[in-house]
Coordinates of C-alpha atoms in Angstrom, one line a residue:
X17 CA 119.8 115.3 -106.1
X18 CA 117.5 112.8 -107.7
X19 CA 114.7 114.4 -109.8
X20 CA 111.4 113.1 -111.1
X21 CA 112.9 112.8 -114.6
X22 CA 115.6 110.4 -113.3
X23 CA 113.2 107.9 -111.7
X24 CA 113.6 104.7 -113.7
X25 CA 110.7 102.4 -114.5
X26 CA 111.7 98.8 -114.0
X27 CA 110.4 95.6 -115.6
X28 CA 109.9 91.9 -114.9
X29 CA 112.2 89.2 -116.4
X30 CA 110.0 86.6 -118.1
X31 CA 110.8 84.1 -120.8
X32 CA 114.4 85.4 -121.0
X33 CA 113.4 89.0 -121.6
X34 CA 112.9 92.2 -119.7
X35 CA 109.1 92.6 -119.8
X36 CA 107.1 95.7 -119.1
X37 CA 104.5 95.5 -116.4
X38 CA 100.9 95.5 -117.6
X39 CA 99.0 96.2 -114.4
X40 CA 99.4 100.0 -114.2
X41 CA 100.3 99.6 -110.6
X42 CA 103.8 100.5 -109.3
X43 CA 105.7 100.5 -106.1
X44 CA 108.3 103.0 -105.2
X45 CA 112.0 102.0 -104.8
X46 CA 113.9 104.3 -102.5
X47 CA 117.5 105.0 -102.0
X48 CA 117.3 104.9 -98.2
X49 CA 120.4 107.0 -97.8
X50 CA 118.8 110.1 -99.3
X51 CA 115.2 109.2 -98.7
X52 CA 114.2 109.7 -102.3
X53 CA 112.5 107.5 -105.0
X54 CA 115.0 106.2 -107.6
X55 CA 112.8 103.8 -109.5
X56 CA 109.2 102.5 -110.0
X57 CA 108.7 98.8 -109.9
X58 CA 105.7 97.1 -111.6
X59 CA 103.4 95.1 -109.4
X60 CA 102.3 92.1 -111.4
X61 CA 98.7 91.0 -111.8
X62 CA 97.5 87.5 -111.2
X63 CA 97.4 87.0 -115.0
X64 CA 101.0 88.2 -115.5
X65 CA 102.2 85.9 -112.7
X66 CA 100.3 83.0 -114.2
X67 CA 101.8 83.7 -117.6
X68 CA 105.4 83.8 -116.1
X69 CA 104.8 80.5 -114.4
X70 CA 103.4 78.9 -117.6
X71 CA 106.5 80.0 -119.6
X72 CA 108.8 78.5 -116.9
X73 CA 106.8 75.3 -117.1
X74 CA 107.3 75.2 -120.9
X75 CA 111.1 75.7 -120.5
X76 CA 111.4 73.0 -117.8
X77 CA 111.5 69.7 -119.8
X78 CA 114.5 70.6 -121.9
X79 CA 116.4 71.8 -118.8
X80 CA 115.4 68.7 -116.9
X81 CA 116.9 66.6 -119.7
X82 CA 120.1 68.7 -119.9
X83 CA 123.0 66.8 -118.5
X84 CA 124.0 67.6 -115.0
X85 CA 127.5 68.5 -116.1
X86 CA 126.2 71.0 -118.6
X87 CA 124.1 72.6 -115.9
X88 CA 127.1 72.8 -113.7
X89 CA 129.1 74.4 -116.5
X90 CA 126.4 77.2 -116.9
X91 CA 126.4 77.8 -113.2
X92 CA 130.2 78.2 -113.2
X93 CA 129.9 80.8 -116.0
X94 CA 127.3 82.6 -114.0
X95 CA 129.6 82.6 -110.9
X96 CA 132.4 84.1 -112.9
X97 CA 130.1 86.8 -114.3
X98 CA 129.2 87.8 -110.8
X99 CA 132.8 88.3 -109.8
X100 CA 133.6 90.1 -113.1
X101 CA 130.7 92.5 -112.4
X102 CA 131.3 92.9 -108.7
X103 CA 131.7 96.7 -108.8
X104 CA 128.4 97.3 -110.6
X105 CA 126.6 94.9 -108.3
X106 CA 128.0 96.7 -105.3
X107 CA 126.6 100.0 -106.5
X108 CA 123.2 98.6 -107.2
X109 CA 122.9 96.9 -103.8
X110 CA 124.2 100.0 -101.9
X111 CA 121.8 102.3 -103.8
X112 CA 118.6 100.4 -103.2
X113 CA 119.4 99.0 -99.7
X114 CA 121.6 101.6 -98.1
X115 CA 124.3 99.1 -97.1
X116 CA 127.9 100.0 -96.8
X117 CA 130.2 98.8 -99.6
X118 CA 131.9 96.5 -97.2
X119 CA 128.6 94.9 -96.1
X120 CA 127.4 94.5 -99.7
X121 CA 130.7 92.9 -100.7
X122 CA 130.4 90.5 -97.8
X123 CA 126.8 89.6 -98.9
X124 CA 127.9 88.8 -102.4
X125 CA 130.7 86.7 -101.1
X126 CA 128.4 84.7 -98.9
X127 CA 125.9 84.3 -101.8
X128 CA 128.7 82.9 -104.0
X129 CA 129.1 80.1 -101.4
X130 CA 125.6 78.8 -102.5
X131 CA 126.6 79.1 -106.1
X132 CA 129.8 77.2 -105.4
X133 CA 127.9 74.3 -103.8
X134 CA 125.5 74.2 -106.8
X135 CA 128.5 73.8 -109.1
X136 CA 129.1 70.5 -107.3
X137 CA 125.6 69.3 -108.1
X138 CA 126.8 66.1 -109.9
X139 CA 127.9 64.8 -106.5
X140 CA 124.7 65.9 -104.7
X141 CA 122.2 64.2 -107.0
X142 CA 123.9 60.8 -107.1
X143 CA 121.6 57.9 -106.2
X144 CA 122.1 54.4 -104.7
X145 CA 122.4 51.1 -106.4
X146 CA 122.0 47.5 -105.2
X147 CA 122.7 44.5 -107.4
X148 CA 120.5 41.3 -107.2
X149 CA 118.3 42.2 -104.2
X150 CA 116.4 39.1 -105.1
X151 CA 115.3 37.1 -108.1
X152 CA 117.9 38.8 -110.3
X153 CA 116.4 42.2 -109.6
X154 CA 118.6 45.3 -109.3
X155 CA 117.3 48.2 -107.3
X156 CA 118.3 51.8 -107.5
X157 CA 117.2 55.3 -106.5
X158 CA 117.4 58.5 -108.6
X159 CA 116.7 62.1 -107.9
X160 CA 114.6 64.1 -110.3
X161 CA 113.7 67.8 -110.4
X162 CA 110.3 68.9 -109.2
X163 CA 109.4 71.2 -112.1
X164 CA 108.6 74.9 -111.5
X165 CA 109.6 76.1 -108.1
X166 CA 109.4 79.5 -106.5
X167 CA 111.4 81.7 -104.2
X168 CA 110.1 84.7 -102.3
X169 CA 113.0 86.8 -101.0
X170 CA 113.3 89.7 -98.4
X171 CA 114.8 93.2 -98.8
X172 CA 117.7 92.8 -96.4
X173 CA 119.9 90.6 -98.6
X174 CA 119.1 91.6 -102.2
X175 CA 121.6 89.0 -103.7
X176 CA 122.7 86.5 -101.0
X177 CA 119.2 85.2 -100.1
X178 CA 118.0 84.9 -103.7
X179 CA 121.2 83.0 -104.7
X180 CA 120.9 80.8 -101.7
X181 CA 117.2 80.0 -102.5
X182 CA 117.7 79.4 -106.2
X183 CA 121.2 78.2 -107.2
X184 CA 120.6 74.6 -106.2
X185 CA 117.1 74.6 -107.5
X186 CA 118.4 75.5 -110.9
X187 CA 121.3 73.1 -110.7
X188 CA 119.2 70.1 -110.0
X189 CA 117.1 70.8 -113.0
X190 CA 114.1 73.0 -112.0
X191 CA 112.8 76.2 -113.5
X192 CA 112.7 79.0 -110.9
X193 CA 110.3 81.9 -110.4
X194 CA 111.7 84.5 -108.1
X195 CA 109.4 87.1 -106.4
X196 CA 112.0 89.5 -105.3
X197 CA 111.3 92.1 -102.6
X198 CA 109.6 95.1 -104.2
X199 CA 111.9 97.3 -102.1
X200 CA 115.1 96.0 -103.7
X201 CA 114.2 94.7 -107.2
X202 CA 117.1 96.1 -109.2
X203 CA 119.6 93.6 -108.0
X204 CA 117.6 90.6 -109.1
X205 CA 116.9 92.2 -112.5
X206 CA 120.7 92.7 -112.9
X207 CA 121.3 89.1 -111.9
X208 CA 118.8 88.1 -114.6
X209 CA 121.1 89.6 -117.2
X210 CA 124.0 87.6 -115.8
X211 CA 122.1 84.3 -116.0
X212 CA 121.2 85.1 -119.6
X213 CA 124.9 85.8 -120.5
X214 CA 125.9 82.6 -118.8
X215 CA 123.7 80.6 -121.2
X216 CA 120.8 79.6 -119.0
X217 CA 117.9 78.8 -121.3
X218 CA 115.1 81.3 -121.4
X219 CA 112.4 80.6 -118.9
X220 CA 114.5 78.8 -116.3
X221 CA 115.1 82.0 -114.4
X222 CA 112.2 84.3 -114.0
X223 CA 111.7 87.4 -111.9
X224 CA 108.2 88.5 -111.2
X225 CA 107.9 91.8 -109.3
X226 CA 104.8 92.3 -107.2
X227 CA 102.9 92.3 -104.0
X228 CA 100.4 90.1 -102.4
X229 CA 98.6 89.4 -105.7
X230 CA 101.7 87.8 -107.2
X231 CA 102.5 86.0 -104.0
X232 CA 99.0 84.5 -103.7
X233 CA 99.1 83.3 -107.3
X234 CA 102.4 81.6 -106.6
X235 CA 101.0 79.9 -103.5
X236 CA 97.9 78.7 -105.3
X237 CA 99.1 78.0 -108.8
X238 CA 99.1 74.2 -109.3
X239 CA 102.2 74.3 -111.5
X240 CA 104.4 75.5 -108.7
X241 CA 105.7 72.5 -106.8
X242 CA 107.8 74.0 -104.1
X243 CA 108.4 77.4 -102.4
X244 CA 111.3 78.8 -100.5
X245 CA 110.5 81.9 -98.4
X246 CA 112.6 84.2 -96.2
X247 CA 111.0 87.0 -94.2
X248 CA 109.1 87.9 -91.0
X249 CA 107.6 85.2 -88.9
X250 CA 103.9 86.2 -89.4
X251 CA 104.4 86.1 -93.2
X252 CA 106.4 82.9 -93.0
X253 CA 103.6 81.2 -91.1
X254 CA 101.1 82.4 -93.7
X255 CA 103.3 81.3 -96.6
X256 CA 103.7 77.8 -95.1
X257 CA 100.1 77.3 -94.2
X258 CA 98.8 78.5 -97.5
X259 CA 101.4 76.8 -99.7
X260 CA 101.0 73.4 -98.0
X261 CA 97.2 73.8 -98.2
X262 CA 97.6 73.8 -101.9
X263 CA 99.9 70.7 -101.8
X264 CA 103.3 72.4 -102.2
X265 CA 106.5 71.6 -100.5
X266 CA 107.3 74.7 -98.5
X267 CA 110.3 76.0 -96.4
X268 CA 109.5 79.3 -94.8
X269 CA 112.1 81.0 -92.7
X270 CA 111.0 83.7 -90.3
X271 CA 112.5 86.1 -87.9
X272 CA 115.0 85.8 -85.1
X273 CA 115.5 87.2 -81.6
X274 CA 119.1 86.1 -81.3
X275 CA 121.0 86.1 -78.0
X276 CA 124.7 86.4 -77.0
X277 CA 125.4 84.8 -73.6
X278 CA 128.5 86.2 -71.9
X279 CA 130.1 84.1 -69.2
X280 CA 132.2 85.7 -66.4
X281 CA 135.4 84.2 -67.8
X282 CA 135.1 85.7 -71.2
X283 CA 137.4 88.5 -72.5
X284 CA 135.0 91.4 -72.3
X285 CA 136.9 93.5 -74.8
X286 CA 136.6 90.8 -77.4
X287 CA 133.0 90.3 -76.5
X288 CA 132.2 94.0 -76.9
X289 CA 133.8 94.1 -80.4
X290 CA 132.0 90.9 -81.4
X291 CA 128.7 92.2 -80.2
X292 CA 128.9 95.5 -81.9
X293 CA 129.5 94.1 -85.3
X294 CA 126.9 91.3 -84.9
X295 CA 124.3 93.6 -83.4
X296 CA 124.6 96.8 -85.5
X297 CA 126.0 95.6 -88.8
X298 CA 123.7 96.4 -91.8
X299 CA 121.7 98.6 -89.4
X300 CA 120.7 95.4 -87.6
X301 CA 118.5 94.3 -90.5
X302 CA 119.6 90.7 -90.4
X303 CA 117.6 87.8 -89.2
X304 CA 120.9 86.5 -87.6
X305 CA 121.8 89.9 -85.9
X306 CA 122.3 89.7 -82.2
X307 CA 119.3 91.3 -80.5
X308 CA 120.0 90.7 -76.9
X309 CA 123.3 90.3 -74.9
X310 CA 123.0 88.3 -71.7
X311 CA 125.9 88.8 -69.3
X312 CA 125.9 86.3 -66.5
X313 CA 126.3 88.0 -63.1
X314 CA 126.0 91.6 -62.2
X315 CA 129.7 92.3 -62.1
X316 CA 130.0 90.9 -65.7
X317 CA 127.1 93.1 -66.8
X318 CA 128.4 96.3 -65.2
X319 CA 131.9 95.9 -66.7
X320 CA 130.5 95.0 -70.1
X321 CA 128.1 98.0 -70.2
X322 CA 130.9 100.4 -69.5
X323 CA 132.9 99.0 -72.4
X324 CA 129.9 98.9 -74.8
X325 CA 128.9 102.4 -74.0
X326 CA 132.2 103.8 -75.1
X327 CA 132.5 101.7 -78.2
X328 CA 128.9 102.2 -79.4
X329 CA 129.2 106.0 -79.0
X330 CA 132.1 105.9 -81.4
X331 CA 130.2 104.2 -84.2
X332 CA 129.8 106.2 -87.4
X333 CA 126.3 106.2 -89.1
X334 CA 126.1 107.6 -92.6
X335 CA 126.1 107.1 -96.3
X336 CA 127.8 104.2 -98.1
X337 CA 129.6 106.9 -100.1
X338 CA 131.4 108.2 -97.0
X339 CA 134.6 106.5 -95.9
X340 CA 134.7 104.6 -92.6
X341 CA 130.9 104.4 -92.3
X342 CA 130.0 101.6 -89.9
X343 CA 126.4 101.2 -91.0
X344 CA 123.8 103.1 -93.0
X345 CA 120.1 103.7 -92.9
X346 CA 117.2 101.3 -92.4
X347 CA 115.1 100.4 -95.5
X348 CA 112.2 102.8 -95.2
X349 CA 110.6 105.6 -93.3
X350 CA 108.1 103.2 -91.9
X351 CA 110.9 101.0 -90.5
X352 CA 112.5 104.0 -89.0
X353 CA 109.3 105.1 -87.3
X354 CA 108.7 101.5 -86.0
X355 CA 112.2 101.3 -84.5
X356 CA 111.9 104.7 -82.8
X357 CA 108.5 103.7 -81.4
X358 CA 110.0 100.4 -80.1
X359 CA 112.7 102.3 -78.3
X360 CA 110.2 104.6 -76.7
X361 CA 108.0 101.7 -75.5
X362 CA 111.0 99.9 -74.1
X363 CA 111.9 103.0 -72.1
X364 CA 108.3 103.5 -70.9
X365 CA 108.3 99.8 -69.7
X366 CA 111.3 100.4 -67.5
X367 CA 114.4 99.7 -69.6
X368 CA 117.4 102.0 -69.2
X369 CA 118.7 103.7 -72.3
X370 CA 122.5 103.4 -72.2
X371 CA 123.2 104.6 -75.8
X372 CA 120.5 106.7 -77.5
X373 CA 120.6 106.6 -81.3
X374 CA 117.6 109.0 -81.5
X375 CA 119.9 111.9 -80.6
X376 CA 122.2 111.7 -83.6
X377 CA 122.1 114.8 -85.9
X378 CA 121.8 112.6 -89.0
X379 CA 118.7 111.0 -87.5
X380 CA 117.0 114.4 -87.0
X381 CA 118.3 116.3 -90.0
X382 CA 118.8 113.9 -92.9
X383 CA 116.0 112.9 -95.3
X384 CA 117.6 109.4 -95.2
X385 CA 116.1 106.7 -93.0
X386 CA 118.7 106.7 -90.3
X387 CA 118.5 105.4 -86.8
X388 CA 121.6 105.5 -84.6
X389 CA 122.9 102.6 -82.5
X390 CA 120.7 102.3 -79.4
X391 CA 121.3 100.0 -76.4
X392 CA 118.8 99.4 -73.6
X393 CA 119.8 97.9 -70.2
X394 CA 117.7 96.2 -67.6
X395 CA 115.4 94.7 -70.2
X396 CA 113.1 92.0 -68.8
X397 CA 111.1 89.2 -70.3
X398 CA 107.6 90.3 -71.0
X399 CA 108.7 93.7 -72.3
X400 CA 107.7 94.2 -75.9
X401 CA 111.2 95.1 -76.9
X402 CA 112.4 91.7 -75.5
X403 CA 109.6 89.6 -76.9
X404 CA 109.3 91.2 -80.4
X405 CA 111.9 91.3 -83.1
X406 CA 113.1 94.9 -83.8
X407 CA 114.5 95.0 -87.3
X408 CA 116.8 97.9 -86.6
X409 CA 119.6 99.1 -84.4
X410 CA 117.8 98.9 -81.0
X411 CA 119.6 96.2 -79.0
X412 CA 119.0 94.9 -75.4
X413 CA 120.9 93.9 -72.3
X414 CA 119.2 91.2 -70.2
X415 CA 121.0 90.5 -67.0
X416 CA 121.0 86.9 -65.7
X417 CA 122.4 85.2 -62.7
X418 CA 123.4 81.9 -64.2
X419 CA 123.9 80.0 -67.4
X420 CA 120.9 77.9 -66.5
X421 CA 118.8 81.0 -66.4
X422 CA 120.1 82.2 -69.7
X423 CA 119.3 78.8 -71.4
X424 CA 115.8 78.7 -69.9
X425 CA 115.0 82.2 -71.1
X426 CA 116.3 81.5 -74.6
X427 CA 114.5 78.2 -74.9
X428 CA 111.2 79.7 -73.6
X429 CA 111.2 82.4 -76.4
X430 CA 109.0 81.6 -79.4
X431 CA 111.8 82.3 -81.9
X432 CA 114.9 80.1 -82.2
X433 CA 117.1 81.3 -85.1
X434 CA 120.6 81.9 -83.8
X435 CA 122.4 82.1 -80.5
X436 CA 126.0 82.2 -79.3
X437 CA 128.0 81.9 -76.1
X438 CA 131.3 83.6 -75.3
X439 CA 133.3 81.6 -72.8
X440 CA 136.7 79.9 -72.2
X441 CA 135.0 77.1 -70.3
X442 CA 134.6 74.0 -72.3
X443 CA 132.1 72.5 -69.9
X444 CA 129.9 75.6 -70.2
X445 CA 130.1 75.6 -74.0
X446 CA 129.2 71.9 -74.2
X447 CA 126.3 72.4 -71.8
X448 CA 125.0 75.3 -73.8
X449 CA 125.3 73.7 -77.2
X450 CA 123.6 70.5 -75.9
X451 CA 120.7 72.1 -74.0
X452 CA 119.8 75.1 -76.2
X453 CA 116.8 74.8 -78.4
X454 CA 118.0 77.0 -81.3
X455 CA 118.8 76.1 -84.9
X456 CA 122.2 77.7 -85.3
X457 CA 124.6 77.9 -82.4
X458 CA 127.9 79.7 -82.0
X459 CA 130.7 79.3 -79.5
X460 CA 132.8 82.4 -79.4
X461 CA 131.4 83.1 -82.9
X462 CA 129.2 86.3 -82.9
X463 CA 127.0 85.5 -85.9
X464 CA 126.8 81.7 -86.3
X465 CA 125.7 81.7 -90.0
X466 CA 126.8 78.4 -91.5
X467 CA 129.0 78.4 -94.6
X468 CA 127.2 77.7 -97.9
X469 CA 127.8 73.9 -97.7
X470 CA 126.1 73.5 -94.3
X471 CA 122.4 73.8 -93.7
X472 CA 120.9 77.1 -92.6
X473 CA 117.6 77.2 -90.6
X474 CA 116.3 78.0 -87.2
X475 CA 113.8 76.2 -84.8
X476 CA 110.4 77.1 -83.4
X477 CA 108.8 80.2 -84.9
X478 CA 111.9 80.9 -86.9
X479 CA 111.2 78.1 -89.4
X480 CA 108.1 76.5 -90.9
X481 CA 108.7 73.3 -92.8
X482 CA 111.7 71.0 -92.8
X483 CA 113.9 72.4 -95.5
X484 CA 116.9 74.7 -95.3
X485 CA 117.9 77.9 -97.1
X486 CA 121.2 76.6 -98.2
X487 CA 123.4 73.6 -97.7
X488 CA 123.1 70.0 -99.0
X489 CA 119.5 69.8 -97.8
X490 CA 118.6 72.1 -100.7
X491 CA 119.4 69.3 -103.2
X492 CA 116.9 67.1 -101.4
X493 CA 114.3 69.8 -101.0
X494 CA 114.2 70.6 -104.7
X495 CA 114.2 67.0 -106.0
X496 CA 112.0 63.9 -105.7
X497 CA 113.5 60.5 -105.3
X498 CA 112.3 57.5 -107.3
X499 CA 113.2 54.0 -106.3
X500 CA 113.4 51.7 -109.3
X501 CA 113.5 47.8 -109.3
X502 CA 114.4 46.2 -112.6
X503 CA 115.0 42.8 -114.0
X504 CA 115.9 41.8 -117.5
X505 CA 114.6 38.4 -118.6
X506 CA 116.2 36.2 -121.2
X507 CA 113.8 35.1 -123.9
X508 CA 114.1 31.4 -123.3
X509 CA 113.1 31.6 -119.6
X510 CA 109.5 31.4 -118.6
X511 CA 108.2 32.3 -115.1
X512 CA 105.0 31.3 -113.4
X513 CA 102.7 33.8 -111.8
X514 CA 103.6 34.7 -108.2
X515 CA 100.8 35.7 -105.8
X516 CA 102.9 36.1 -102.6
X517 CA 104.6 39.5 -101.9
X518 CA 108.1 39.3 -103.5
X519 CA 111.1 38.9 -101.2
X520 CA 114.8 38.6 -101.4
X521 CA 114.4 34.8 -101.4
X522 CA 112.7 34.9 -104.8

């Protein structure tokens, strides 16, 4: 049992050092599995945030001028340190997020894909060169880092998202200020130690813990040139609008209401297994989790519901310390309350509860923030549980009569993060991938998250701005391109003044 004496007071990481908070304000970090506070995280003042940004700016010029191969070497060392310290990282992630060990391991592995891409940065920052474009002028383009950039990360992926947001930013020569989620700050602080051991210069990686005060300073501070955000759609919209108002380059990724369309020809046993993992993994706290399954045709729906009911009822909800746990708690008591309320509203609006996660003993008896796997059938557009993202294990069945109806419903929804179709019909798959207005699309792939060397981002209300969270677009997002025209004159050649616009005939 955790006692008050065991509650740890955390720090920031500024200028290459663990730095005590000065505000006197702290947030509580819970272990969601036991429902108890395990740490206090300092909430930075505007002045502390400003100081951290200033130190990052001071460190930037030397890092900008460091050779790209040397930067890649440090990132490779950092990658090796993550793998060497995998077990300790797993324990930290599981303690502060409630994830199962398997889920945490998968998160680290996916995060390393972004690091791997960043190691290849020499290839990604190459420019273009043209000889003698006119008048003995050579023209070339070159990518330069922006300066100080910021990342604001969510609680649901304590390491994968921060690595995806920052690895390339550092690789191309920027200094990064990370505002980690105050719910899961311990992972980012541990990662700070690994960057230090890898040889990253002080000030190039900064962690500022805080709340809205720190965020608003990041948004408004003129030194910060770009911001990468991942979180809920309302906050993403606020980050984008405020950041761009202050002249920053912003990519803000929001929520998702992701659908799995099931055609009558699909293998329903395979579909059920795919849906359960994609829908309930990590207690459904993923922006790419499947929220809604759309079986095409009543017969398909009836057969699928029968299979799902049996499989969902067999899922094990519990602590990451217990073997064979399928998923653990949600992040907070407030999240648990919101999810239970959403289930009740769905039922009151006419949805049929097929599997009721509210009835599990662990939900009623444990101090942890547990919600069991819940499935609601006969959900209709217009119901709140259909329209709004529920960040927890309450999933929907929306019955449709045709593929066209499914596509129309999905395209009409305000969110467009991820979607998938299960079918053996190539024509149906091609029609779906062509007509669907969603950023990441799967065909017989339950969670269509791109690998780290492809771009990740949704459409519509799931993304504000034109950047991506990972993939080669990150190298473009975190750099500015200069186009340079140069001519070297010999000393014995004189030229007359030219008043016309230069052309390739000169």
